Coordinates of C-alpha atoms and ligand atoms in Angstrom, one line a residue:
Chain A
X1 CA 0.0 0.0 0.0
X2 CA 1.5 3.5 -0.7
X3 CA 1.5 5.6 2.1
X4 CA 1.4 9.0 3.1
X5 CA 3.9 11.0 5.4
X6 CA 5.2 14.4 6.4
X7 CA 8.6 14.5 5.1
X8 CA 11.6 16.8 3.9
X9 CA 12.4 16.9 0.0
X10 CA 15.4 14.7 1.2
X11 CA 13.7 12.3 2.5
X12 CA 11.4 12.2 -0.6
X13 CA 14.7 11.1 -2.7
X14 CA 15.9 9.0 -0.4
X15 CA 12.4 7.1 -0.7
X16 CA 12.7 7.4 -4.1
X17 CA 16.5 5.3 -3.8
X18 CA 15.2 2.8 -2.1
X19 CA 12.1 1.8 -4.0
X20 CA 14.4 2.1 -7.3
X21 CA 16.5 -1.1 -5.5
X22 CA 19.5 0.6 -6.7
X23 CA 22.8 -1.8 -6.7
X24 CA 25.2 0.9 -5.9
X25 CA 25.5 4.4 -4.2
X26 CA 28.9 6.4 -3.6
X27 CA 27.9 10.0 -2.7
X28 CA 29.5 12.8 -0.4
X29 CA 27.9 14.7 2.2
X30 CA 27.5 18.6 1.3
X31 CA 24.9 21.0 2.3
X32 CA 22.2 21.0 1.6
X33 CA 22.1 17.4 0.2
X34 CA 23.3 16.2 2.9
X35 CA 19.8 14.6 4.5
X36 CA 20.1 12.8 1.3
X37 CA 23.6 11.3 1.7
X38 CA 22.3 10.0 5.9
X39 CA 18.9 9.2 4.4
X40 CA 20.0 6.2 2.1
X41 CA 23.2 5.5 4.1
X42 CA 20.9 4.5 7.1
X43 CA 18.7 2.5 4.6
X44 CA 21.1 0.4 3.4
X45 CA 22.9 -0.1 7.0
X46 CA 19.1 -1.1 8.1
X47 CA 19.0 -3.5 5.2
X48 CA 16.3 -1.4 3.7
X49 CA 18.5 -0.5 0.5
X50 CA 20.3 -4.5 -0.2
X51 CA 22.8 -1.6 -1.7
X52 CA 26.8 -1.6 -1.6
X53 CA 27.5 1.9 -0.1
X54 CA 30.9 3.2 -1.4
X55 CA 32.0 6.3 1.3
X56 CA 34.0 8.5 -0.7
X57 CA 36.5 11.3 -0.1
X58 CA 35.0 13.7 -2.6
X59 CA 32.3 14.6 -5.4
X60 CA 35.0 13.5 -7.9
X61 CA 35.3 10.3 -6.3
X62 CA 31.6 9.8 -6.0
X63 CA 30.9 10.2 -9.3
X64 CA 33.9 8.2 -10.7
X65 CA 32.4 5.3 -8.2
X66 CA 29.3 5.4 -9.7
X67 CA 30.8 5.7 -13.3
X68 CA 32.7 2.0 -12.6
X69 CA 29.7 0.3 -11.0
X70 CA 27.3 1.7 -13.6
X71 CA 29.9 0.1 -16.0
X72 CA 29.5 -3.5 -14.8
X73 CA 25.7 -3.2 -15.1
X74 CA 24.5 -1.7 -11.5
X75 CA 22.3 0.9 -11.2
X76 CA 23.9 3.9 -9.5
X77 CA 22.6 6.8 -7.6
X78 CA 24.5 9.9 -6.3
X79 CA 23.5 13.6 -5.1
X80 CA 25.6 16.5 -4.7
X81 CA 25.3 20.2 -4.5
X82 CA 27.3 23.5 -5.9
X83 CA 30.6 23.1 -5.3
X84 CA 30.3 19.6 -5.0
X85 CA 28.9 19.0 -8.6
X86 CA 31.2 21.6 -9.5
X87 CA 34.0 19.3 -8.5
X88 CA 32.6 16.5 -10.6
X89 CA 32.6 17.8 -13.4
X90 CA 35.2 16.6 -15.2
X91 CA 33.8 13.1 -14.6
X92 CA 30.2 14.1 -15.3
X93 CA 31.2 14.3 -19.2
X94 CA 33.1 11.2 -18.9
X95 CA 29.5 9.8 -17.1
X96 CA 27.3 11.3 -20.3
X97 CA 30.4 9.9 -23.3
X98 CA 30.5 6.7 -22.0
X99 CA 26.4 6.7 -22.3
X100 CA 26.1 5.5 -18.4
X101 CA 22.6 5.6 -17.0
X102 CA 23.9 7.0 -13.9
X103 CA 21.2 8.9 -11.7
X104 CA 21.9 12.2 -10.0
X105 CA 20.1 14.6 -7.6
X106 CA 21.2 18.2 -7.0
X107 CA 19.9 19.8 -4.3
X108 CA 20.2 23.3 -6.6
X109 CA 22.9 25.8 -4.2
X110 CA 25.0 28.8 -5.3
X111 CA 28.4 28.8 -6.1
X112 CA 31.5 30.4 -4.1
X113 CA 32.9 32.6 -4.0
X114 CA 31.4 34.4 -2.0
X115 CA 30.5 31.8 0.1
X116 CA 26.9 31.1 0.0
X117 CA 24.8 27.7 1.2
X118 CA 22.0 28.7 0.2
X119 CA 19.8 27.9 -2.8
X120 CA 19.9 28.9 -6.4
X121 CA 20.3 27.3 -9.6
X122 CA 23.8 28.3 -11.2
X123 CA 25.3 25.2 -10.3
X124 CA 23.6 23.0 -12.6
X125 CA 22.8 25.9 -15.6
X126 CA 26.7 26.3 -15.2
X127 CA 26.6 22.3 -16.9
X128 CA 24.0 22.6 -19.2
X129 CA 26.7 21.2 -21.6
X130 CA 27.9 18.2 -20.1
X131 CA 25.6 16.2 -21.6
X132 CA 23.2 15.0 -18.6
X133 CA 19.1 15.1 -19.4
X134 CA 18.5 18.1 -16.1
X135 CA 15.1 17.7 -14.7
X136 CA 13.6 20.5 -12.8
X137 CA 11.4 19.8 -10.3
X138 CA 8.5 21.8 -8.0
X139 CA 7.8 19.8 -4.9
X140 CA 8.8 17.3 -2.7
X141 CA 6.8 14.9 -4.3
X142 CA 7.7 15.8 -8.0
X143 CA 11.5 15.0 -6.6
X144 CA 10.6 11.3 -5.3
X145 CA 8.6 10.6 -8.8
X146 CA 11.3 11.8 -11.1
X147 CA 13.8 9.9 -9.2
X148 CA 12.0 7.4 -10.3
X149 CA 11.1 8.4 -13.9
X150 CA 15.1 9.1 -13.9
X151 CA 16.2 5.0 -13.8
X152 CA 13.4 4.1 -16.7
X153 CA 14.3 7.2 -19.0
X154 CA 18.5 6.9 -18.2
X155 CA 18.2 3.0 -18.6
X156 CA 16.1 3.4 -21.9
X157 CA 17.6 1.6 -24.6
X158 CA 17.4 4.6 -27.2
X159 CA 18.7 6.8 -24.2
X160 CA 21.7 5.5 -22.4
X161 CA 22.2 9.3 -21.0
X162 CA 22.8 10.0 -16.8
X163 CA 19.8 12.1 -15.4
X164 CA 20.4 14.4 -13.4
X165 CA 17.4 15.2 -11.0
X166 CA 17.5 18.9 -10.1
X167 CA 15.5 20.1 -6.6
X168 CA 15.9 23.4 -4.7
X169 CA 17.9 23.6 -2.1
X170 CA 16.3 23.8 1.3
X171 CA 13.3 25.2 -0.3
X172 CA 12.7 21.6 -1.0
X173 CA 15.4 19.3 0.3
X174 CA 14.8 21.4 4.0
X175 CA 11.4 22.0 3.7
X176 CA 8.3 19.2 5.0
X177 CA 5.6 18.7 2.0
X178 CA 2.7 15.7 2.6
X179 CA 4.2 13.5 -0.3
X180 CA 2.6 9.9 -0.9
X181 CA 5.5 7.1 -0.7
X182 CA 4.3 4.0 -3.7
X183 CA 4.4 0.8 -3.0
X184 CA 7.4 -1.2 -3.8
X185 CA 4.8 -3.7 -6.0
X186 CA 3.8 -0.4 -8.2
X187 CA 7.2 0.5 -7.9
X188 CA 8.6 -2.8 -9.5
X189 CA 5.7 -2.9 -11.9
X190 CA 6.3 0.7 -13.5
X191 CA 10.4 0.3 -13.1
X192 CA 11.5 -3.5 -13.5
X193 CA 15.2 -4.3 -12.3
X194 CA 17.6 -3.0 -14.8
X195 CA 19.2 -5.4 -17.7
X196 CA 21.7 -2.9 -18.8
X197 CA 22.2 -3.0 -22.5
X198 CA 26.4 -3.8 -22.0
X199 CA 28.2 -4.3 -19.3
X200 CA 32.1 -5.2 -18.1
X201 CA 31.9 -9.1 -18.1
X202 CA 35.4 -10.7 -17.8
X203 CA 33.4 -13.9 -20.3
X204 CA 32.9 -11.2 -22.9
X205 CA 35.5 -8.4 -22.9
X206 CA 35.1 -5.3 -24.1
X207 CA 36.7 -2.0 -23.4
X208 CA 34.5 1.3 -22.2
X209 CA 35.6 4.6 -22.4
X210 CA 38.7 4.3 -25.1
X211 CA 40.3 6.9 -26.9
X212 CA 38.6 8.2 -30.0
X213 CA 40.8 9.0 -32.6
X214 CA 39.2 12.5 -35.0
X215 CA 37.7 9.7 -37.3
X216 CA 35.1 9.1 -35.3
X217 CA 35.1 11.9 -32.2
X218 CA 32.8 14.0 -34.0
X219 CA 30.2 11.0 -34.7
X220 CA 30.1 10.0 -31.1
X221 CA 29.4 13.7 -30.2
X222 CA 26.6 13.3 -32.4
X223 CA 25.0 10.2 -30.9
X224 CA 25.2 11.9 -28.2
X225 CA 22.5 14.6 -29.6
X226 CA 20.8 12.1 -31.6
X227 CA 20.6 10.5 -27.9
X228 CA 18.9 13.8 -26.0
X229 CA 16.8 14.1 -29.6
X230 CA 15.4 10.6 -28.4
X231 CA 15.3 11.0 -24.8
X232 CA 12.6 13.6 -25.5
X233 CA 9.8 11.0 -26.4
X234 CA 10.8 8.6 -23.7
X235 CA 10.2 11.5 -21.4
X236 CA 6.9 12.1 -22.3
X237 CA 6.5 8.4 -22.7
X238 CA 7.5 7.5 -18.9
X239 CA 5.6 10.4 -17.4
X240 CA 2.0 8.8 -19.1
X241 CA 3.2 5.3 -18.0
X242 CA 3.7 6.8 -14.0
X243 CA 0.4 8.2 -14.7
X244 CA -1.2 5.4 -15.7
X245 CA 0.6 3.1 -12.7
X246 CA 0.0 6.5 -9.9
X247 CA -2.4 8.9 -11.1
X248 CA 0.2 11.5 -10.9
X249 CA 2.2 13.0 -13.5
X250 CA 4.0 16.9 -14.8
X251 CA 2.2 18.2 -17.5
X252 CA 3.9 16.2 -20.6
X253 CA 7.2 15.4 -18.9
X254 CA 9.2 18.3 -20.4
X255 CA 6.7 21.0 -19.9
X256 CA 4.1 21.8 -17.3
X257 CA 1.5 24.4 -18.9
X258 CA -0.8 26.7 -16.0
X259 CA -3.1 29.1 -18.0
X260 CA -1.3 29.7 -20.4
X261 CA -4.4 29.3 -23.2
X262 CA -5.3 32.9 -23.6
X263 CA -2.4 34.3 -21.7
X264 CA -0.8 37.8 -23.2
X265 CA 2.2 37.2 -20.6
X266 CA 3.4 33.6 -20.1
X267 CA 6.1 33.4 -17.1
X268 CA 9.0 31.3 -18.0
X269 CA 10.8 29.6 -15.1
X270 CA 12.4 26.3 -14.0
X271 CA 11.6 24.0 -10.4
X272 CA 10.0 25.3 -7.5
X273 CA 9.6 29.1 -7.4
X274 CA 6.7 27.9 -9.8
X275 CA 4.6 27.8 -7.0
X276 CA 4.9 31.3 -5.7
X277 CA 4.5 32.3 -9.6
X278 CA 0.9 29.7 -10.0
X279 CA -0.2 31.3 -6.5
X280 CA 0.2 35.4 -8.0
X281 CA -1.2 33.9 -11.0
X282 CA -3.9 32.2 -9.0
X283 CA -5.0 35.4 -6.9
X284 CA -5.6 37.8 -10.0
X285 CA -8.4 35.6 -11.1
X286 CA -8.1 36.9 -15.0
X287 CA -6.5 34.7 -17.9
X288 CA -3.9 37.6 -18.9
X289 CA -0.6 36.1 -17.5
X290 CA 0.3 32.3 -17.8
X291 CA 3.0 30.1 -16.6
X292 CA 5.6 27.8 -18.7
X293 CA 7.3 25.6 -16.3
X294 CA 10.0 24.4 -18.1
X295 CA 11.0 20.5 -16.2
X296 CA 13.1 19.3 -19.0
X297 CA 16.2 21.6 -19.3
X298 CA 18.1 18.9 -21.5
X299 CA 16.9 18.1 -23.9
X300 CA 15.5 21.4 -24.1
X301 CA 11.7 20.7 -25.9
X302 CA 12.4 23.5 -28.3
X303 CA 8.3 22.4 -30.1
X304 CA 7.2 22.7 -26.5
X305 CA 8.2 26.0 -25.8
X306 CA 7.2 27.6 -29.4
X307 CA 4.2 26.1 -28.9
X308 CA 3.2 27.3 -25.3
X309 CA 4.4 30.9 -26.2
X310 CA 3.3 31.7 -29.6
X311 CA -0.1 33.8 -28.3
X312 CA 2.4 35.5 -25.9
X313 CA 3.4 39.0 -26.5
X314 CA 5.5 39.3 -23.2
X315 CA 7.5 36.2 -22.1
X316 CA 8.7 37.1 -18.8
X317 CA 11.8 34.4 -18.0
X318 CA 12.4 34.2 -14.1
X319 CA 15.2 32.3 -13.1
X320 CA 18.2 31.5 -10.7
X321 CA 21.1 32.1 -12.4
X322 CA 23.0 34.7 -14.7
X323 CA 25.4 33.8 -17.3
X324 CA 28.1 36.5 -16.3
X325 CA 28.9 38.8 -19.4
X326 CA 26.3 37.8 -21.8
X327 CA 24.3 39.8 -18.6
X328 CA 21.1 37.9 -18.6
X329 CA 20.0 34.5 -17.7
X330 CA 20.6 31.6 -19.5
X331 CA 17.1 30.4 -19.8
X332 CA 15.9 33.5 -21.1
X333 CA 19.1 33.4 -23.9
X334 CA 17.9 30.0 -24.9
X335 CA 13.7 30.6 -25.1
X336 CA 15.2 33.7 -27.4
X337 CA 17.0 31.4 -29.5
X338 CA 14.0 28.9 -29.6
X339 CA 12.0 31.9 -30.5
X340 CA 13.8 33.2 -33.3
X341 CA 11.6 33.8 -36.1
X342 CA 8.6 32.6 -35.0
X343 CA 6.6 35.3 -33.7
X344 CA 7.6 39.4 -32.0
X345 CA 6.5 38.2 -28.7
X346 CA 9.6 40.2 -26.2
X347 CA 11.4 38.2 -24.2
X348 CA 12.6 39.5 -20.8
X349 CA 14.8 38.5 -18.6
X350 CA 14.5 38.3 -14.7
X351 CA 17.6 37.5 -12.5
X352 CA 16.0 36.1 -9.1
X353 CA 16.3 34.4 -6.3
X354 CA 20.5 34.2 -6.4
X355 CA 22.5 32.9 -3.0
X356 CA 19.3 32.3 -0.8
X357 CA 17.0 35.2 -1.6
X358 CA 13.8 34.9 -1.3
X359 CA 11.6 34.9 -4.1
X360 CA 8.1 36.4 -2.7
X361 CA 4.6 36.8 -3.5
X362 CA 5.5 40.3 -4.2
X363 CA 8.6 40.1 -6.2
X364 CA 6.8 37.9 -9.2
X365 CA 4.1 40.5 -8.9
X366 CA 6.3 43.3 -9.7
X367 CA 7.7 41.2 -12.2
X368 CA 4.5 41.0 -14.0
X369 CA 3.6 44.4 -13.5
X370 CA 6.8 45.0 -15.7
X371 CA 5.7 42.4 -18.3
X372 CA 2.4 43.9 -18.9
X373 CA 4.2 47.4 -19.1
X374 CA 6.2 45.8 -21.5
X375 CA 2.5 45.1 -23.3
X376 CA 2.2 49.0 -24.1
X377 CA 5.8 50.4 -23.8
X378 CA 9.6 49.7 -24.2
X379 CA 10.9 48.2 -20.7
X380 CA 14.4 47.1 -20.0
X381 CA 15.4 43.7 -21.1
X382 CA 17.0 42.5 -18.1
X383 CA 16.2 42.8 -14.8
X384 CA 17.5 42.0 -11.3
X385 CA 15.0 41.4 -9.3
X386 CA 14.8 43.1 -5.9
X387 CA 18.2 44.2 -6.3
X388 CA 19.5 46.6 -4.0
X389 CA 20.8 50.0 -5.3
X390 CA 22.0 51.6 -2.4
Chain B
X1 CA 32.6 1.7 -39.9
X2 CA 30.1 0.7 -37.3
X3 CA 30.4 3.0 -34.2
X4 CA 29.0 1.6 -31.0
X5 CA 27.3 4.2 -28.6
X6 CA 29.9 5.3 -26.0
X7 CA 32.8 4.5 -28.4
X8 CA 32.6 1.1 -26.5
X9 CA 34.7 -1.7 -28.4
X10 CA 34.2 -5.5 -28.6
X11 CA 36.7 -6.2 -30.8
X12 CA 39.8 -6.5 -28.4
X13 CA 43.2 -5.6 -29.0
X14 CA 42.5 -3.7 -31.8
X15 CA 44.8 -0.8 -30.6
X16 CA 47.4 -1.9 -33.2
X17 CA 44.8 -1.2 -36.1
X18 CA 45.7 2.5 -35.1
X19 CA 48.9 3.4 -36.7
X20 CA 50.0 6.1 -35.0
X21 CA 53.4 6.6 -36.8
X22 CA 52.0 9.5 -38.8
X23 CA 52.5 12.3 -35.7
X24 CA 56.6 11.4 -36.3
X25 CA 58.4 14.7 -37.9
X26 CA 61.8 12.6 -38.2
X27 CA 62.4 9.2 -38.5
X28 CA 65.4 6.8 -37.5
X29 CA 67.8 5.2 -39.8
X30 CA 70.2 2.1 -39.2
X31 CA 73.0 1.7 -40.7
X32 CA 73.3 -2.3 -40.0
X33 CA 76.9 -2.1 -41.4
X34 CA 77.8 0.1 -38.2
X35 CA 75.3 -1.8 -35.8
X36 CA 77.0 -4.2 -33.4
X37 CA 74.1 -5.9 -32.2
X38 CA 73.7 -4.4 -28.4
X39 CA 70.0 -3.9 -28.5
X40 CA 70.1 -0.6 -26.8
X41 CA 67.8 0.4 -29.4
X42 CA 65.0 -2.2 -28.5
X43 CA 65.3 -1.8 -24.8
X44 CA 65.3 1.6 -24.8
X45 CA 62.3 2.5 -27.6
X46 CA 59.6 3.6 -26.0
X47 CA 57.0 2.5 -28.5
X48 CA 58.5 -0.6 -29.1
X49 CA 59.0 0.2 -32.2
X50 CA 62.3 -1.4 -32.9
X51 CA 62.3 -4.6 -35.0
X52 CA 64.7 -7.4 -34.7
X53 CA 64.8 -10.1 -36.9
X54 CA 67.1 -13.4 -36.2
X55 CA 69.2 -15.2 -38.9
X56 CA 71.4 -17.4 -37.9
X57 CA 74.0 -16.0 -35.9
X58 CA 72.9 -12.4 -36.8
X59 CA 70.2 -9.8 -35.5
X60 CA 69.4 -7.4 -37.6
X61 CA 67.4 -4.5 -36.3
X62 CA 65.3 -2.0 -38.1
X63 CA 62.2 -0.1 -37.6
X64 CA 58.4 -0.5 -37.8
X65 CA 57.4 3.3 -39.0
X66 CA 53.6 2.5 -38.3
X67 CA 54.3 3.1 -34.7
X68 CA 57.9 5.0 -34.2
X69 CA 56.8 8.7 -33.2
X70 CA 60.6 9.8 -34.3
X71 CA 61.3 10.5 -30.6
X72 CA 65.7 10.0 -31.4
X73 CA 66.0 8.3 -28.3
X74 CA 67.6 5.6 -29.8
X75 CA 69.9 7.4 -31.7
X76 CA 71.0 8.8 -28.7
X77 CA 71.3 5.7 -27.5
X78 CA 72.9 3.6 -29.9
X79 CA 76.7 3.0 -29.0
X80 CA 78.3 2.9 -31.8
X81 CA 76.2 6.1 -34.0
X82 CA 74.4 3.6 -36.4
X83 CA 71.2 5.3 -36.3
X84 CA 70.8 8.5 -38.0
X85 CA 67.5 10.7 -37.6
X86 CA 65.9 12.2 -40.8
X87 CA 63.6 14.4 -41.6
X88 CA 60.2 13.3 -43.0
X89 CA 59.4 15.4 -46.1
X90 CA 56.2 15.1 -48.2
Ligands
SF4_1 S1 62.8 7.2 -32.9 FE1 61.9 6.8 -30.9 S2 60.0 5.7 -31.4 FE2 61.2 5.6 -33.2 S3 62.3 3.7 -33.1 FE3 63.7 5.3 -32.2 S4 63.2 5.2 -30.0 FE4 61.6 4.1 -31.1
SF4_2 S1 71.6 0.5 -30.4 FE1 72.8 0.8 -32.3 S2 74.3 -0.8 -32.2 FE2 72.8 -1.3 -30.6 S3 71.4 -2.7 -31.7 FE3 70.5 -0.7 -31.9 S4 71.4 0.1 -33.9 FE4 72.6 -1.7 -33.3

């Protein structure tokens, strides 16, 4: 029977670990994963997780760990946060060109210096490029499903990509949400154990992870792409097939969709400020202003997005990052780019939320009032919101 | 060519398809007349790319240019100067 419990967006993954009967977990303890890291380690020294626990010195380790167990056919898990995934991330590419289902959270923090704990999303923006499908999610339940959803879309056989789930720090991973646990029958029925497509086998040899020579470096960079080109069906695939097994699911998988039918402004953002955003949205009772809750950052659903936002004439993009001298965020650079010749809607950019700062009821407020200015009259392109000037 | 996803081969040992000679901007010359058979050469090449072939009594040593990378070690090597390093022109 699936159950339901108060419990931290930590706890939610760590849930989400053990009904996935994962084979191996290496991870190191930074804030604020860290709940995550004592979650599953007590599971599998209770027995609840029949896991091999690998304790590690740092991120780098961790994810080379899980890199050589997900190798020999075990399915992996690891979480990390800012500096942390920062630290990995020379393996993380060797994680995605080596085509290892290897599952990730991130618990979303800033990035030093100066030193800051607390949440925003630069860390994983920063490796948009490494190759990992990035999930975005809202709530503490959304984390626990799409860890799941993570092992049947990685261990796809048209995939073969690490996922790497992204959660807000402490806004989620800290905070207590009702979130209903499945059972581990429905569990096993929508995500069977894992027959990895080739695996290190001393009866069959192979070698993973060669050198490529430039005859063929460019063509493996491309399967690769054709791979997130793929990855983009079997999202939207494994979100109706977790709806069909849990009555729950995220709008199509890549994209969730609130109001944004008749909507003249559609809101643009990614994970869990999208509740704040539904609430303003909520509480002016018209159809004007919309929201485009982008969950699938890679592959980026490019059809999704042009779709959702061609009725819009403002696209307001709110987000937690800023790509330092380009001067806007990196979201709002790539809805541009998707938008490029289809359409006049503007696009504006809203830098929010960075090192800890709240994003309130009132700060998306005034960032709509400025996207319906934008309606009549030129506004600024970029915007920090509630930054002080003084 | 059929490339697997993740570059992952089956076909082991298949390194020495890859000639990697071709990087080499000079490339080694014995003289067997000079060589005195110390195999200085073949310890000391670092791509084992020294060849020796027995006859008889006699080792002769030469080269296999689908590997050498024209490093001169040994020429600098060789006791008695019977390797000469030349340039590789098109
Ligand atoms: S030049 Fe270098 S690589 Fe070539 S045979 Fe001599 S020692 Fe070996
Ligand atoms: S080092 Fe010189 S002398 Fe010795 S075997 Fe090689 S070529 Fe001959």
């Amino acid at each position: 029977m699936a159950s339901w419990d108060i419990m931290h967006g930590s706890r939610a993954v760590a849930e989400a670990v053990r009904l996935a009967d994962v084979d191996v977990i290496a991870a190191y303890p930074i804030t604020p994963q860290t709940h995550i890291v004592e979650d599953t380690a007590k599971m599998v020294a209770d027995g609840d997780i029949r896991a091999e626990y690998v304790k590690v010195e740092s991120e780098h380790s961790a994810m080379s760990v899980v890199i050589a167990a997900s190798g020999t056919g075990a399915r992996t898990f690891t979480a990390t946060a800012s500096q942390g995934l920062a630290l990995m991330w020379e393996m993380l590419f060797v994680a995605s060109g080596m085509r290892l289902p290897v599952v990730m959270v991130n618990a979303n923090r800033a990035l030093s210096a100066p030193i800051s704990i607390w949440n925003d999303q630069q860390d994983s923006i920063a490796s948009r490029d490494v190759g990992w499908i990035q999930l975005y999610v809202e709530t503490n339940q959304e984390a626990l499903d799409t860890t799941l959803m993570a092992y049947r879309i990685a261990e796809d056989a048209g995939v073969q990509l690490p996922v790497m789930v992204c959660m807000d720090g402490f806004v989620l991973t800290h905070t207590v949400e009702p979130v209903e646990v499945p059972d581990e029958e429905q569990v096993s029925k929508f995500l069977p154990k894992f027959k990895p497509q080739q695996y290190l086998d001393p009866k069959d040899p192979m070698a993973l992870g060669p050198i490529a020579f430039p005859n063929v470096y460019t063509e493996l960079r491309a399967m690769q792409q054709q791979a997130m080109d793929g990855a983009m069906s079997v999202i939207e695939k494994v979100n109706d097939e977790f709806s069909a097994v849990f009555n729950r699911s995220y709008g199509n998988g890549l994209v969730e969709e609130f109001k944004t039918e008749d909507a003249e402004v559609i809101i643009v953002t990614l994970g869990s400020v999208a509740g704040t955003i539904k609430d303003v949205i909520d509480e002016r009772g018209d159809s004007k202003v919309g929201l485009l809750r982008i969950k699938s950052f890679r592959p980026l659903p490019e059809d999704e997005i042009r779709r959702a936002l061609k009725g819009a004439k403002v696209v307001g993009v709110i987000e937690k990052d800023v790509s330092i001298g380009l001067g806007k965020g990196a979201l709002a650079s790539e809805v541009r780019d998707v938008m490029y010749g289809s359409g006049d809607s503007k696009i504006l950019s809203f830098i929010a939320g960075l090192g800890g700062r709240d994003i309130t009821l009132d700060s998306v407020r005034g960032v709509i009032d400025t996207c319906e200015k934008a309606l009549s009259e030129d506004v600024e392109t970029v915007h920090w919101v509630d930054l002080k000037t003084e | 060519m059929k490339i697997s996803p993740g570059g992952v081969i089956r076909d082991m040992g298949s390194t020495v398809n890859t000639k990697t000679g071709g990087w080499r901007s000079e490339r080694p010359v014995i003289d067997n007349d000079k060589c005195i058979e110390c195999g200085s050469c073949w310890i000391f090449c670092p791509d084992s790319s020294i060849i020796v072939t027995t006859s008889g009594n006699r080792r002769t040593y030469s080269v296999n240019l689908d590997f050498c990378k024209g490093c001169g070690i040994c020429a600098n090597e060789c006791p008695s100067a019977a390797i000469k390093m030349i340039l590789e022109e098109k």
